[in-house]
GROMACS .gro file of N, CA and C in nm:
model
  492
    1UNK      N    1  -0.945   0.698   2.508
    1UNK     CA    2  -0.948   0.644   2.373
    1UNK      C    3  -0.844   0.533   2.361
    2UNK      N    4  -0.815   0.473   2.223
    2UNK     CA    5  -0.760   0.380   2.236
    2UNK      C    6  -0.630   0.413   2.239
    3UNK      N    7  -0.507   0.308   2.186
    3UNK     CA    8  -0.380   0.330   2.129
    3UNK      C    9  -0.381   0.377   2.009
    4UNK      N   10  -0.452   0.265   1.937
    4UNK     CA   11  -0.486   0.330   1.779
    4UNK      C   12  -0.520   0.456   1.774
    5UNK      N   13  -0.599   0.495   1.832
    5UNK     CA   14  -0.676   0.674   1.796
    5UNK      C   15  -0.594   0.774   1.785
    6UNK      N   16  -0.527   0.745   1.933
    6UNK     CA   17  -0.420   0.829   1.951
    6UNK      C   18  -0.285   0.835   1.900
    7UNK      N   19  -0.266   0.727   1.841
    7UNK     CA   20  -0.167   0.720   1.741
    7UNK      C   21  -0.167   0.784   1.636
    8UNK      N   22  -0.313   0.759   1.597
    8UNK     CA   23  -0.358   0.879   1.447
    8UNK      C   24  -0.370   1.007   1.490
    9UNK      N   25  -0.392   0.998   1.573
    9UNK     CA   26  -0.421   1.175   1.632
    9UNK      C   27  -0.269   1.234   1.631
   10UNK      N   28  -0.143   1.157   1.610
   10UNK     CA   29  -0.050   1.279   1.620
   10UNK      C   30  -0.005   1.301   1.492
   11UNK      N   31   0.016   1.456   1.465
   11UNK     CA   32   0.102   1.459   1.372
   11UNK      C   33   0.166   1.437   1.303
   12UNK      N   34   0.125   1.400   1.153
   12UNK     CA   35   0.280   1.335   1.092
   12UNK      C   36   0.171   1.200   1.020
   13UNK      N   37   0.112   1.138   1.149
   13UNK     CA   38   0.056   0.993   1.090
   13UNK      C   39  -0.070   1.012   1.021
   14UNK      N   40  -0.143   1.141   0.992
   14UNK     CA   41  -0.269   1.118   0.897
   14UNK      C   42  -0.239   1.056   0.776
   15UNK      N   43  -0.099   1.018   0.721
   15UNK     CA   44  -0.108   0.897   0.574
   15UNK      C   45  -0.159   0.725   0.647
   16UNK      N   46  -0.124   0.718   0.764
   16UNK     CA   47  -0.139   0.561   0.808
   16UNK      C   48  -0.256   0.544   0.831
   17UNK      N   49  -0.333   0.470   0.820
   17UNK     CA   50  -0.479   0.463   0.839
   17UNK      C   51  -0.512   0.369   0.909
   18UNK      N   52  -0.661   0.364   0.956
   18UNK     CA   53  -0.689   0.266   1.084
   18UNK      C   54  -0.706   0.106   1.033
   19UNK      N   55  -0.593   0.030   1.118
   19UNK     CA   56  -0.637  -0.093   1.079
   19UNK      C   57  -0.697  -0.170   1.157
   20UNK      N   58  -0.815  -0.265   1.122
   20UNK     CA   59  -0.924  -0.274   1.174
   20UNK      C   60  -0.866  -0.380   1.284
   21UNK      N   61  -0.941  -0.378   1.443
   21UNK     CA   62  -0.933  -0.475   1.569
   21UNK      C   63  -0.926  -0.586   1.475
   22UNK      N   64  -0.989  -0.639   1.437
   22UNK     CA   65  -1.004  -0.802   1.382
   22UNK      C   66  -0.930  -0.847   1.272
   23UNK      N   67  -0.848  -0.779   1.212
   23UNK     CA   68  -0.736  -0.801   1.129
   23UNK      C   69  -0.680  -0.818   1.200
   24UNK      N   70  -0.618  -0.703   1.323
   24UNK     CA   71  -0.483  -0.710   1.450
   24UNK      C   72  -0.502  -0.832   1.453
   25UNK      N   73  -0.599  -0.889   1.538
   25UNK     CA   74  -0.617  -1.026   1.609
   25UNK      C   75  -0.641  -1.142   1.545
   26UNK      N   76  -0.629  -1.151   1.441
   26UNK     CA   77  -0.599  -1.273   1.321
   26UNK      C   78  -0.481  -1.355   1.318
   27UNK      N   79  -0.458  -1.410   1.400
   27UNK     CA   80  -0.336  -1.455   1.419
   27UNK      C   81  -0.244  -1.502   1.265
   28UNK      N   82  -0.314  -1.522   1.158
   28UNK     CA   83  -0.227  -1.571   1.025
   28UNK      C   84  -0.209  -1.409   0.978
   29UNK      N   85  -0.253  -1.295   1.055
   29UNK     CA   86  -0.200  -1.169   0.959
   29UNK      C   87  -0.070  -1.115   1.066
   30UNK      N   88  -0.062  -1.193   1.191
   30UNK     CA   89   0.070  -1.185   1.301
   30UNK      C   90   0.217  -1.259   1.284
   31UNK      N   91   0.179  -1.334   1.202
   31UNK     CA   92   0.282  -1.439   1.145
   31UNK      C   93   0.429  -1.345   1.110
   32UNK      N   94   0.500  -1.452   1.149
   32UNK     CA   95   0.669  -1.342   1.158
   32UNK      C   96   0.671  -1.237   1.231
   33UNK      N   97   0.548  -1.150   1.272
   33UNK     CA   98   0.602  -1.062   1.328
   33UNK      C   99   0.641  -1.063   1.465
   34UNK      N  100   0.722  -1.027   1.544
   34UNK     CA  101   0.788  -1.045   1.651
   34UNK      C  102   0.700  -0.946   1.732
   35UNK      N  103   0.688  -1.005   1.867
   35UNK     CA  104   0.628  -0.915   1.951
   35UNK      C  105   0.559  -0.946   2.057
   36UNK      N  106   0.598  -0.850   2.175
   36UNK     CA  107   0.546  -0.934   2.340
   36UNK      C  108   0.446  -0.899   2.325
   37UNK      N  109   0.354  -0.982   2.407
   37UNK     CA  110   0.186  -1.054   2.423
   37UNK      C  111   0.187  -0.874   2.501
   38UNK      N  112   0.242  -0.779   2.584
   38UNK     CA  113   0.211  -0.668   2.620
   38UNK      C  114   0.183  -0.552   2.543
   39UNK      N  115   0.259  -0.599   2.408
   39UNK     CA  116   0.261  -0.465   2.284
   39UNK      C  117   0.112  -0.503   2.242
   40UNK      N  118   0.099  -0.612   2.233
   40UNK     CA  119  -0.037  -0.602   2.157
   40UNK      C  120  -0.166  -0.607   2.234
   41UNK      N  121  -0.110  -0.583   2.337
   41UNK     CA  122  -0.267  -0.536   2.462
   41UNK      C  123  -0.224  -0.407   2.457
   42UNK      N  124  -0.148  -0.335   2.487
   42UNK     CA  125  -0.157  -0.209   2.414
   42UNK      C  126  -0.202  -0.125   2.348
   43UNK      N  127  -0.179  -0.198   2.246
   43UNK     CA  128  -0.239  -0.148   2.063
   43UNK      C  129  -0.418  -0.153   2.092
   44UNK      N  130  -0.399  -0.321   2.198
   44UNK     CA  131  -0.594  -0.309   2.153
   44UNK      C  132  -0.673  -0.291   2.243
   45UNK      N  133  -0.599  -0.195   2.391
   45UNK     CA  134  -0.663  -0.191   2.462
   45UNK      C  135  -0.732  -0.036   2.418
   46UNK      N  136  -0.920  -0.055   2.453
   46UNK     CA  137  -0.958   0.010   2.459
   46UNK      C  138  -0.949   0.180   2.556
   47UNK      N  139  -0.904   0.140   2.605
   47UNK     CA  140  -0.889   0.275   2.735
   47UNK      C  141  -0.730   0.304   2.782
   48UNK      N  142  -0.682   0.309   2.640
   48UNK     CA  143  -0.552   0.352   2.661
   48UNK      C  144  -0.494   0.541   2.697
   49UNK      N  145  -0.438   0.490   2.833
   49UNK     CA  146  -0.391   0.653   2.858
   49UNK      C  147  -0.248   0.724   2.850
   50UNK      N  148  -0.258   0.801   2.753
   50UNK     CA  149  -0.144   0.842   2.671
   50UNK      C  150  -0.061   0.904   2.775
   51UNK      N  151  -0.124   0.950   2.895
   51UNK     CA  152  -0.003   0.985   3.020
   51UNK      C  153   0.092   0.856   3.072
   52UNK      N  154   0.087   0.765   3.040
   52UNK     CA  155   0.132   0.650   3.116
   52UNK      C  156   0.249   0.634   2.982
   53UNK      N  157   0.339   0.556   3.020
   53UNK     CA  158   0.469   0.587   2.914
   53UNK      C  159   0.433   0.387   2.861
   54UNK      N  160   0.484   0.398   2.756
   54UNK     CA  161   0.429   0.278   2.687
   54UNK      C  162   0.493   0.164   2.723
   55UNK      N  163   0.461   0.055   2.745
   55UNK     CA  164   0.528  -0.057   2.809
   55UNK      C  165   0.625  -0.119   2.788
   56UNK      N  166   0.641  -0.082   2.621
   56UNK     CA  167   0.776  -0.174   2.578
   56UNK      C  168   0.855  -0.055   2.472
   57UNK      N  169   0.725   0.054   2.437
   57UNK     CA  170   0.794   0.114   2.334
   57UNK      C  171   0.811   0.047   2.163
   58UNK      N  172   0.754  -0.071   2.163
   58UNK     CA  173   0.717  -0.113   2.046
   58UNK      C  174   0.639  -0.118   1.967
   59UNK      N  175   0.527  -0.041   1.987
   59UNK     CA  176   0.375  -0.061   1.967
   59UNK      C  177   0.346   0.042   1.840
   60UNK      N  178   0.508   0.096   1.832
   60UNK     CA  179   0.492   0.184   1.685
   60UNK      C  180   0.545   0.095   1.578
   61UNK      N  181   0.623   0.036   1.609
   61UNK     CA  182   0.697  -0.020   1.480
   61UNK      C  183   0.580  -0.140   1.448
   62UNK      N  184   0.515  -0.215   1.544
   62UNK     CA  185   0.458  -0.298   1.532
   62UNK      C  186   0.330  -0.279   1.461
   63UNK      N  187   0.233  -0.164   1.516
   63UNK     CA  188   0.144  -0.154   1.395
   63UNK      C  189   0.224  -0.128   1.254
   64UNK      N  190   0.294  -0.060   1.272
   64UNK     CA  191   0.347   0.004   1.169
   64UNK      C  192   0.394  -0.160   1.051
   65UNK      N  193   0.486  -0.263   1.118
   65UNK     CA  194   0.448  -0.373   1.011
   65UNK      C  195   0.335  -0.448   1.016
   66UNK      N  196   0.202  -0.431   1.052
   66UNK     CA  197   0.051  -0.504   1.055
   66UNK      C  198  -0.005  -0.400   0.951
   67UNK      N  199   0.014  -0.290   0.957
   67UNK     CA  200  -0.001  -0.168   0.870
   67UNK      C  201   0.034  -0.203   0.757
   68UNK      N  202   0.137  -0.256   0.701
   68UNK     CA  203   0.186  -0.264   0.603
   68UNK      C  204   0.154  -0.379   0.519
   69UNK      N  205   0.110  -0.443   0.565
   69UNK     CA  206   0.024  -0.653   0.554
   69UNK      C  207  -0.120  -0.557   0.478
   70UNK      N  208  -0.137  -0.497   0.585
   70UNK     CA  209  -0.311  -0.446   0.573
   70UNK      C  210  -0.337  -0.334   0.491
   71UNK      N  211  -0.201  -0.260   0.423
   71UNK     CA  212  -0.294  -0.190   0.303
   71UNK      C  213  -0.273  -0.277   0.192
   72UNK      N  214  -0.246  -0.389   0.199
   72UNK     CA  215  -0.225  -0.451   0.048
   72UNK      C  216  -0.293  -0.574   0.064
   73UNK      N  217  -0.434  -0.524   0.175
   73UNK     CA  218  -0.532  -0.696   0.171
   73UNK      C  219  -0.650  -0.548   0.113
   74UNK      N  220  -0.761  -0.650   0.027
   74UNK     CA  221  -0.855  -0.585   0.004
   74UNK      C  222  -0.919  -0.477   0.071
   75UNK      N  223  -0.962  -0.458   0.214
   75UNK     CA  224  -1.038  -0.373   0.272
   75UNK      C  225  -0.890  -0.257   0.307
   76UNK      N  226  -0.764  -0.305   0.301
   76UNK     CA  227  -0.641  -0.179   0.320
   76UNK      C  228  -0.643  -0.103   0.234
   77UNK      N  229  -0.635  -0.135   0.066
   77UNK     CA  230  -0.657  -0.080  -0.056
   77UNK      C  231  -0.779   0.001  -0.075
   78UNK      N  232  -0.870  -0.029  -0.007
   78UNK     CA  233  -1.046   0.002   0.007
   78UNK      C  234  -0.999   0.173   0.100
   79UNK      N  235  -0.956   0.147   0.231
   79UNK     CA  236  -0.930   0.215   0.302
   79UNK      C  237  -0.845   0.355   0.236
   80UNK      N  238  -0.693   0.287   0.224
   80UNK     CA  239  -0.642   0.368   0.145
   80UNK      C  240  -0.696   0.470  -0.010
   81UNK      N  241  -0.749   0.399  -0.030
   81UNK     CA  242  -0.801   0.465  -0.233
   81UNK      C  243  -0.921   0.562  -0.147
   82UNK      N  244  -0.984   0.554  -0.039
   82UNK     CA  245  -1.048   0.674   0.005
   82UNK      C  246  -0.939   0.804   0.063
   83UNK      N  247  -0.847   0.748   0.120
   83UNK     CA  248  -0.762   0.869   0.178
   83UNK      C  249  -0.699   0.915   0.057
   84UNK      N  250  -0.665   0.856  -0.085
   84UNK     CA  251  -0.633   0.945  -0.192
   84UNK      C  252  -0.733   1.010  -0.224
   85UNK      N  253  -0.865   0.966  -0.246
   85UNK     CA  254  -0.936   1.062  -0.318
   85UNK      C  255  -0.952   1.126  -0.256
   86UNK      N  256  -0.957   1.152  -0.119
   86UNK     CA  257  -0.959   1.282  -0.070
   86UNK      C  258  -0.881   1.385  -0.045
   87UNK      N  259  -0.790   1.294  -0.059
   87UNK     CA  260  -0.664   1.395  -0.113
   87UNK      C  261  -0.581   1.385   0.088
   88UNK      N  262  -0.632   1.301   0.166
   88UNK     CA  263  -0.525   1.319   0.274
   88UNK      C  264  -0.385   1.335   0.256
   89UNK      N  265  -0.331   1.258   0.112
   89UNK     CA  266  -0.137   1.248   0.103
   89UNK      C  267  -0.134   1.390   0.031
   90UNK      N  268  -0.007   1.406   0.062
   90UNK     CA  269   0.072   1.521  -0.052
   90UNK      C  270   0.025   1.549  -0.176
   91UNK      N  271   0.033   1.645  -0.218
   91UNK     CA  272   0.002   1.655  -0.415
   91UNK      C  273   0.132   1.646  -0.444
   92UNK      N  274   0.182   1.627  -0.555
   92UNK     CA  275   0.309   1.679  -0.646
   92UNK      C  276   0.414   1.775  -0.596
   93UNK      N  277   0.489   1.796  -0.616
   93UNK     CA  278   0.551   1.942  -0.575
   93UNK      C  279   0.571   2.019  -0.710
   94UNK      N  280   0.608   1.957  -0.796
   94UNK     CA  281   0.590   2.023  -0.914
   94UNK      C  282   0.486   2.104  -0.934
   95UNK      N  283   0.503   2.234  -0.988
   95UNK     CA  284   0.374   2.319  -0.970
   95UNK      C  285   0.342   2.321  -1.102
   96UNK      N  286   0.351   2.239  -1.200
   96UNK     CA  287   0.319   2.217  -1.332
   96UNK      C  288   0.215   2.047  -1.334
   97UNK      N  289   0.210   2.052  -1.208
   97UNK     CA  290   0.158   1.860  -1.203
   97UNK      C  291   0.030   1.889  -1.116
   98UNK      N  292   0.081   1.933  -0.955
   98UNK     CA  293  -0.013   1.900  -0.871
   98UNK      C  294  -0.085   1.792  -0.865
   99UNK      N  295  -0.023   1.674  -0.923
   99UNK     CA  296  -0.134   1.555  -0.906
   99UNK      C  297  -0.115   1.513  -0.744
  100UNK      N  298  -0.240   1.469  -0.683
  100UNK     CA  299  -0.263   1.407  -0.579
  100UNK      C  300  -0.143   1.278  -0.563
  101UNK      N  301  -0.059   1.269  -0.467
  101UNK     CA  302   0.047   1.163  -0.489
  101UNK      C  303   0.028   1.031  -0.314
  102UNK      N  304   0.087   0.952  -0.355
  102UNK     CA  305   0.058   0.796  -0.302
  102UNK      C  306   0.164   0.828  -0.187
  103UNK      N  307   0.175   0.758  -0.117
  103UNK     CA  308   0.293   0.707  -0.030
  103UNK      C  309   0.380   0.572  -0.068
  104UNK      N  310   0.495   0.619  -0.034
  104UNK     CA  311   0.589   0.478  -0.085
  104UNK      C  312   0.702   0.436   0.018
  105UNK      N  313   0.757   0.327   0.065
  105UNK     CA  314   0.841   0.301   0.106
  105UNK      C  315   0.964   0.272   0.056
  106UNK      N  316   1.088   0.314   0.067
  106UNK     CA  317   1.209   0.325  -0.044
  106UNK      C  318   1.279   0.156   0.041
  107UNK      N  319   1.200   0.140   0.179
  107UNK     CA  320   1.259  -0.010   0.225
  107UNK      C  321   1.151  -0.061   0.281
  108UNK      N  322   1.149  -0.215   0.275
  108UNK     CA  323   1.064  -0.282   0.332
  108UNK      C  324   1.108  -0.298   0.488
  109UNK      N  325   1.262  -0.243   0.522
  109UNK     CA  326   1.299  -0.284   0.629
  109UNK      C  327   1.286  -0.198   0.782
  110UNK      N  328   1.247  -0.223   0.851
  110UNK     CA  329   1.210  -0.091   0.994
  110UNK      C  330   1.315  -0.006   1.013
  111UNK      N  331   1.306   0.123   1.069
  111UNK     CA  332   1.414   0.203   1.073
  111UNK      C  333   1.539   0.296   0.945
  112UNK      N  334   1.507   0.196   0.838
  112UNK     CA  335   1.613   0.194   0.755
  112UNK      C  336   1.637   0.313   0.688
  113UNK      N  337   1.451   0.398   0.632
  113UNK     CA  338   1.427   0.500   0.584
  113UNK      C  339   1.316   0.564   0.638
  114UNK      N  340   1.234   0.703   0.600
  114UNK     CA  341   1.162   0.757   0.589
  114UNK      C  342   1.055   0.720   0.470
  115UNK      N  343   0.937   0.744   0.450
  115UNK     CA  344   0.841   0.723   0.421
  115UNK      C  345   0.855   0.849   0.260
  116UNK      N  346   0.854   0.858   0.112
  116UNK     CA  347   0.827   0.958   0.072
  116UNK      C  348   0.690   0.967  -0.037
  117UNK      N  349   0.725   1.070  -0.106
  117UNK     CA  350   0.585   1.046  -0.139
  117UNK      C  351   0.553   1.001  -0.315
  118UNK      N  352   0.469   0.933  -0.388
  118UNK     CA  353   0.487   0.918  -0.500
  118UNK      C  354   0.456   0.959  -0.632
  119UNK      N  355   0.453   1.038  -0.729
  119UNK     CA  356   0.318   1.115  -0.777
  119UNK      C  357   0.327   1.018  -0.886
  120UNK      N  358   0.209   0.996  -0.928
  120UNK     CA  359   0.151   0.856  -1.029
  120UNK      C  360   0.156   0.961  -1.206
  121UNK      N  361   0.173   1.074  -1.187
  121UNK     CA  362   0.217   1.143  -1.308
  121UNK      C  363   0.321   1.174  -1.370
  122UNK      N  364   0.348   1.182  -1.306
  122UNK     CA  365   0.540   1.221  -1.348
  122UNK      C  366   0.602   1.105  -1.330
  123UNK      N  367   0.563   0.952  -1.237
  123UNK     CA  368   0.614   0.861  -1.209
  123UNK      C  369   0.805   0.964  -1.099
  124UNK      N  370   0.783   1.021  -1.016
  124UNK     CA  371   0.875   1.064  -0.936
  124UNK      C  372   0.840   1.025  -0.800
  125UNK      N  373   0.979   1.031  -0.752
  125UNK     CA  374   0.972   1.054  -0.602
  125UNK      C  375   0.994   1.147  -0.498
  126UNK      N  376   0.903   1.181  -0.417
  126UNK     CA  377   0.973   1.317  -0.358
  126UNK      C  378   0.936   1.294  -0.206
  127UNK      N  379   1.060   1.391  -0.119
  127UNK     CA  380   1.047   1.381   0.039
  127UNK      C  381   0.932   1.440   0.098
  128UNK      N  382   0.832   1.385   0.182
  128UNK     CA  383   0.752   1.474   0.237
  128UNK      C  384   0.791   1.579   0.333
  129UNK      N  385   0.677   1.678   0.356
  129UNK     CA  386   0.728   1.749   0.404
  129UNK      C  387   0.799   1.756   0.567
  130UNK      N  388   0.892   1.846   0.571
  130UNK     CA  389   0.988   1.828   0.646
  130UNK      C  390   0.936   1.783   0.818
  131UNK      N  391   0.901   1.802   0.882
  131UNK     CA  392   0.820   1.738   0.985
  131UNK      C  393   0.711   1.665   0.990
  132UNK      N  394   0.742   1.590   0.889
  132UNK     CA  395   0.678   1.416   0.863
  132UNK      C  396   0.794   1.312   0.873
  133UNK      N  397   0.795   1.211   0.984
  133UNK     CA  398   0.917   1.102   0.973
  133UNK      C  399   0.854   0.993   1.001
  134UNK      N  400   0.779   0.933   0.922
  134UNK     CA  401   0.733   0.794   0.900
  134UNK      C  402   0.740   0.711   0.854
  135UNK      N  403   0.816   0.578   0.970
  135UNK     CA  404   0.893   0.479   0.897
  135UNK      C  405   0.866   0.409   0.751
  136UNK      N  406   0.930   0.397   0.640
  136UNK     CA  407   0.902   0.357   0.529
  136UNK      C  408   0.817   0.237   0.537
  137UNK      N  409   0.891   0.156   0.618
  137UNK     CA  410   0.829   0.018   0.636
  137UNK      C  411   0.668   0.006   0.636
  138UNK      N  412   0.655   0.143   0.714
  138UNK     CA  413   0.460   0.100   0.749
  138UNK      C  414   0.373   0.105   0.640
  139UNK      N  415   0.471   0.156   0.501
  139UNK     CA  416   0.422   0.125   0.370
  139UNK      C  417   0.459   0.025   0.235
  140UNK      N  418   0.585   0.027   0.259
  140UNK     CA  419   0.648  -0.086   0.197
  140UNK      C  420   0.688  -0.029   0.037
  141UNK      N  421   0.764  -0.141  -0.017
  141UNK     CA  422   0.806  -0.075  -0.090
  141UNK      C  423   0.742  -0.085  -0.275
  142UNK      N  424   0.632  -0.167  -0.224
  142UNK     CA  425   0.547  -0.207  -0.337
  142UNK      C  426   0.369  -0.169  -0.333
  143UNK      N  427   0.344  -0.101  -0.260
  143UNK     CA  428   0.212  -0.012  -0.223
  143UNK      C  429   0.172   0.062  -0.313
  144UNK      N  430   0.242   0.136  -0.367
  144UNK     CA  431   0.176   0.263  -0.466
  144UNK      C  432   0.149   0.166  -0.604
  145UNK      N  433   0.228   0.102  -0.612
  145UNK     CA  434   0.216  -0.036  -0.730
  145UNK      C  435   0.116  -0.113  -0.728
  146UNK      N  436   0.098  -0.154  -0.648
  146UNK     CA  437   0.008  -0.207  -0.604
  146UNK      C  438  -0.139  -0.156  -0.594
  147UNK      N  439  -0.149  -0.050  -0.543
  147UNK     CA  440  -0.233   0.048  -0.556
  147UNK      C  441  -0.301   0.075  -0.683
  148UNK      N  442  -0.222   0.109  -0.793
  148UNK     CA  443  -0.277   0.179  -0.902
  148UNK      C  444  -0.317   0.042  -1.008
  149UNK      N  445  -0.204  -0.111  -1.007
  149UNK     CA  446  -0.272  -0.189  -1.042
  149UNK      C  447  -0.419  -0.252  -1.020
  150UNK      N  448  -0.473  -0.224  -0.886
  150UNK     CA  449  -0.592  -0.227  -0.865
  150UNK      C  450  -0.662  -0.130  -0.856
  151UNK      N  451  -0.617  -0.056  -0.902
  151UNK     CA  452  -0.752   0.073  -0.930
  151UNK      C  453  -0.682   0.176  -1.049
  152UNK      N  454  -0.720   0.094  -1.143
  152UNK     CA  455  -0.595   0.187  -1.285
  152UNK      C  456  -0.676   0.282  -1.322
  153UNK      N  457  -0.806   0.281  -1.277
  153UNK     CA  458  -0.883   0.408  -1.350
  153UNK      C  459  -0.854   0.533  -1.233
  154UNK      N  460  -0.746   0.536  -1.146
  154UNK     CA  461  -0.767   0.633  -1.086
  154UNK      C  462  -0.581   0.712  -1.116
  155UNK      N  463  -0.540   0.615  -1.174
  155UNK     CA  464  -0.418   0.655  -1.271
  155UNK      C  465  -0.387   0.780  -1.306
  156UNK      N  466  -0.347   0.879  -1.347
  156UNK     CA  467  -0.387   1.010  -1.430
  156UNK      C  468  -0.315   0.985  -1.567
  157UNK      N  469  -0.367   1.083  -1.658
  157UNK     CA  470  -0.289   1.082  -1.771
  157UNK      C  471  -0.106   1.116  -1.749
  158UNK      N  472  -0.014   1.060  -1.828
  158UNK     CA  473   0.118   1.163  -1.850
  158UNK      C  474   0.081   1.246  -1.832
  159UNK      N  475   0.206   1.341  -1.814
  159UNK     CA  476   0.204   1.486  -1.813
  159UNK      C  477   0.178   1.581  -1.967
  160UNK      N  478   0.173   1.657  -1.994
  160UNK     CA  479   0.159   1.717  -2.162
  160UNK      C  480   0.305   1.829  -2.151
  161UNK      N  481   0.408   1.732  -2.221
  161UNK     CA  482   0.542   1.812  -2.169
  161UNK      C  483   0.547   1.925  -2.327
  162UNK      N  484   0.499   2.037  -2.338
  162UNK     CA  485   0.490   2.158  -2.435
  162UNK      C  486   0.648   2.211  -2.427
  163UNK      N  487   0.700   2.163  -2.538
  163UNK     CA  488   0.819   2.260  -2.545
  163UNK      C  489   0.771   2.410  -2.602
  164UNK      N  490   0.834   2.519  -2.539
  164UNK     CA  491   0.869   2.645  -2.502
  164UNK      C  492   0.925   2.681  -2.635
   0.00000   0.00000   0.00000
């Protein structure tokens, strides 16, 4: 299988979603990003074997900022607003909410943070769960915003806060 596949296939990364060969290879969606001509035969080689140790070791951070370009172009948002409605991210932790919640990046910058999660009801932020460590960056820090401005009907109401 590929790099991509198997990238999704581990643990932790079912919030990142597949971004399509022909975006990768768009050279105006590569712009700024840094990276040897080997990382990205890597990423798009078809018959990638996960026994072989990776060539540069960059090929995470690197989708991970092409990832981040590509949920905030039309077909990323498309992509993504299916993995909410199906509920792939976290719900709430609040057990008074349970709303289905977004992913957010607290930095645009690699390494800097972890990835947490956002619930569009309570407007909070909370850590996913504990053996999830996915760089913030591969979501950024304006995604869930982004998100709900283009699809406000999937918004939820406030919460109905009943004083006791």
């Amino acid at each position: 299988s590929s790099w991509i596949s198997w990238f999704l296939g581990i643990k932790g990364n079912e919030y990142v979603c597949r971004v399509t060969i022909d975006y990768i290879q768009e050279t105006f969606n590569q712009m700024g990003l840094e990276y040897f001509t080997e990382t990205l035969q890597v990423i798009l080689n078809p018959g990638f074997d996960s026994s072989l140790d990776w060539v540069f070791g960059d090929e995470e951070k690197w989708y991970g900022m092409i990832h981040a370009r590509y949920i905030m172009s039309e077909r990323g948002v498309d992509n993504m607003r299916q993995k909410y409605e199906r509920g792939d991210f976290e719900v709430c932790p609040k057990l008074s909410c349970r709303q289905k919640a977004l992913t957010v990046g607290p930095s645009d910058v690699c390494g800097k943070s972890n990835v947490k999660i956002f619930c569009p009801r309570c407007n909070d932020f909370y850590e996913l769960r504990s053996d999830t460590q996915l760089d913030a960056a591969m979501f950024g820090t304006s995604f869930s915003h982004n998100f709900l401005a283009q699809w406000p009907n999937l918004r939820p109401q406030p919460p109905l806060d009943v004083p006791r």
